[in-house]
Short mmCIF file of C-alpha atoms in Angstrom, two decimals:
data_model
loop_
_atom_site.label_atom_id
_atom_site.label_comp_id
_atom_site.label_asym_id
_atom_site.label_seq_id
_atom_site.Cartn_x
_atom_site.Cartn_y
_atom_site.Cartn_z
CA MET A 15 -0.01 -0.07 -0.29
CA GLU A 16 2.86 2.39 0.67
CA HIS A 17 4.14 2.33 -2.98
CA ALA A 18 0.58 3.20 -3.77
CA PHE A 19 0.14 6.34 -1.67
CA GLY A 20 2.48 8.61 -3.56
CA PRO A 21 1.08 8.26 -6.83
CA TYR A 22 -2.39 8.64 -5.17
CA MET A 23 -1.46 12.15 -3.89
CA LYS A 24 -0.07 13.41 -6.56
CA GLN A 25 -3.18 12.53 -8.51
CA LEU A 26 -5.37 13.91 -5.98
CA ARG A 27 -3.26 17.35 -6.20
CA GLU A 28 -3.27 17.52 -9.77
CA GLN A 29 -7.18 16.94 -9.82
CA GLN A 30 -7.50 19.83 -7.45
CA GLY A 31 -5.16 21.93 -9.73
CA PHE A 32 -2.59 22.47 -7.31
CA SER A 33 1.04 22.89 -8.03
CA ILE A 34 3.31 21.32 -5.24
CA ASN A 35 4.27 24.61 -4.15
CA GLN A 36 0.29 25.76 -3.69
CA LEU A 37 -0.30 22.32 -1.79
CA ALA A 38 2.50 22.87 0.57
CA GLU A 39 1.55 26.24 1.40
CA ALA A 40 -2.18 25.35 1.86
CA ALA A 41 -1.02 22.44 4.01
CA GLY A 42 1.56 23.84 5.90
CA ILE A 43 4.23 21.63 5.11
CA SER A 44 7.46 22.00 3.01
CA ASN A 45 7.12 21.51 -0.77
CA SER A 46 10.09 18.62 -0.82
CA GLN A 47 8.37 16.99 1.51
CA ILE A 48 5.57 16.69 -1.01
CA SER A 49 7.63 15.72 -3.72
CA ARG A 50 9.40 13.12 -1.31
CA ILE A 51 6.12 11.68 -0.73
CA GLU A 52 4.71 11.82 -4.23
CA ASN A 53 7.89 10.46 -5.52
CA GLY A 54 8.26 7.74 -3.18
CA VAL A 55 11.19 8.69 -1.45
CA ARG A 56 9.86 9.53 1.96
CA GLY A 57 6.87 6.68 2.38
CA VAL A 58 3.59 6.96 4.12
CA PRO A 59 3.35 10.28 6.15
CA LYS A 60 2.03 10.28 9.62
CA PRO A 61 -1.60 10.64 10.20
CA ALA A 62 -1.20 14.06 11.38
CA THR A 63 0.33 15.23 8.09
CA ILE A 64 -2.26 13.10 6.14
CA ARG A 65 -4.80 15.32 8.07
CA LYS A 66 -2.87 18.88 6.69
CA ILE A 67 -2.96 17.30 3.27
CA ALA A 68 -6.53 15.90 3.22
CA ASP A 69 -7.68 19.36 4.38
CA ALA A 70 -5.87 21.44 2.01
CA LEU A 71 -7.07 19.17 -0.75
CA HIS A 72 -10.75 19.01 0.36
CA VAL A 73 -10.75 15.16 0.35
CA PRO A 74 -12.06 12.97 2.89
CA TYR A 75 -9.38 12.17 5.54
CA THR A 76 -10.55 8.66 6.04
CA ASP A 77 -10.01 8.12 2.11
CA MET A 78 -6.46 9.05 2.38
CA MET A 79 -6.03 7.26 5.63
CA LYS A 80 -6.91 3.88 4.10
CA GLN A 81 -5.00 4.42 0.92
CA ALA A 82 -2.03 4.93 3.20
CA GLY A 83 -2.74 1.55 5.02
CA TYR A 84 -3.69 3.20 8.70
CA ILE A 85 -7.40 2.07 8.20
CA GLU A 86 -8.65 -1.39 6.86
CA THR A 87 -11.03 -1.16 3.83
CA ALA A 88 -13.14 -3.95 5.80
CA ASN A 89 -16.38 -2.96 6.85
CA THR A 90 -15.44 -3.72 10.62
CA ALA A 91 -12.49 -4.43 12.67
CA SER A 92 -12.18 -8.20 13.01
CA HIS A 93 -10.03 -10.42 15.24
CA GLN A 94 -7.59 -10.59 12.45
CA ASP A 95 -6.84 -7.19 12.10
CA VAL A 96 -5.36 -7.17 15.45
CA PRO A 97 -1.84 -6.69 15.45
CA GLU A 98 0.24 -9.77 16.17
CA TRP A 99 1.98 -7.71 19.51
CA ALA A 100 -1.46 -6.88 20.78
CA THR A 101 -1.97 -8.57 24.41
CA TYR A 102 -5.34 -9.76 26.04
CA LYS A 103 -5.53 -6.30 27.88
CA ASP A 104 -4.95 -4.35 24.42
CA ARG A 105 -7.66 -6.64 22.67
CA ARG A 106 -10.27 -6.01 25.36
CA ASP A 107 -9.70 -2.47 25.44
CA PHE A 108 -10.04 -2.11 21.97
CA LYS A 109 -13.47 -4.48 21.98
CA ARG A 110 -14.73 -2.14 24.57
CA MET A 111 -13.94 1.31 22.86
CA LEU A 112 -15.59 0.07 19.51
CA GLU A 113 -18.86 -1.64 21.16
CA ASP A 114 -19.64 1.55 23.64
CA GLU A 115 -23.29 2.13 22.94
CA ASP A 116 -23.28 5.84 24.05
CA ASP A 117 -24.59 8.26 21.20
CA LEU A 118 -21.63 9.55 19.41
CA MET A 119 -22.32 13.34 18.79
CA PHE A 120 -20.12 15.90 16.79
CA ASP A 121 -21.21 19.68 18.36
CA GLY A 122 -24.20 18.34 19.76
CA ILE A 123 -25.69 16.49 16.63
CA PRO A 124 -26.00 12.81 16.70
CA LEU A 125 -23.90 11.10 14.13
CA ASP A 126 -25.51 8.80 11.54
CA GLU A 127 -24.37 5.07 10.80
CA GLU A 128 -22.21 5.88 7.97
CA ASP A 129 -20.26 8.66 10.27
CA LYS A 130 -20.02 6.39 13.24
CA LYS A 131 -18.45 3.74 11.04
CA ARG A 132 -15.96 6.31 9.47
CA ILE A 133 -15.15 7.26 13.05
CA LYS A 134 -14.61 3.95 14.13
CA ASP A 135 -12.38 3.40 11.20
CA VAL A 136 -9.91 6.20 12.06
CA LEU A 137 -10.15 5.22 15.74
CA THR A 138 -9.36 1.76 14.73
CA GLY A 139 -6.01 2.89 12.97
CA LEU A 140 -5.18 5.48 15.97
CA PHE A 141 -5.59 3.08 18.90
CA TRP A 142 -3.47 0.69 17.22
CA GLU A 143 -0.86 3.48 16.40
CA ALA A 144 -0.55 4.69 19.90
CA LYS A 145 -0.39 1.33 21.52
CA GLN A 146 2.56 0.34 19.11
CA MET A 147 3.81 4.02 20.17
CA ASN A 148 3.16 3.16 23.98
CA LYS A 149 4.90 -0.44 23.97
CA ARG A 150 8.23 1.10 22.17
CA LYS A 151 8.46 3.87 24.79
CA LYS A 152 10.54 3.08 27.71
CA PRO A 153 9.36 3.95 31.14
CA GLY A 154 10.92 7.73 32.34
CA GLU A 155 10.85 8.78 28.59
CA PRO A 156 8.59 11.37 27.27
CA ASP A 157 5.99 11.10 25.47
CA PRO A 158 7.25 11.07 21.56
CA ARG A 159 4.01 12.75 20.77
CA SER A 160 4.22 15.83 22.81
#
């Protein structure tokens, strides 16, 4: 999936009529970083960078996250989507997060089923990314996301 992200991003940029410099300015990242991503030199960017690019290109963040490989394209997260390194407690926490039946709202407005699914897809990718980062962090080290 990683090799397909650069050409995908380039196609989106060109469809929107942006030059590399225009996208870089709109997204708040360097033009060299855009070029390296598109040419496959840099690989898949972090979710925060993808968010900036998606916002600048006016495309759904979840679509770009799927193309980048952060989100599975299956309708729901299944047992096989769980990373090998995940412990029983990790799986339990993940299941609780996804099965929480409280109404999801944004700005006080309940979300429809499609929006809830998209949010769960994003949360799935971010949950496992955060768990993996926490497992790599040694006790006493500062949080690398800070």
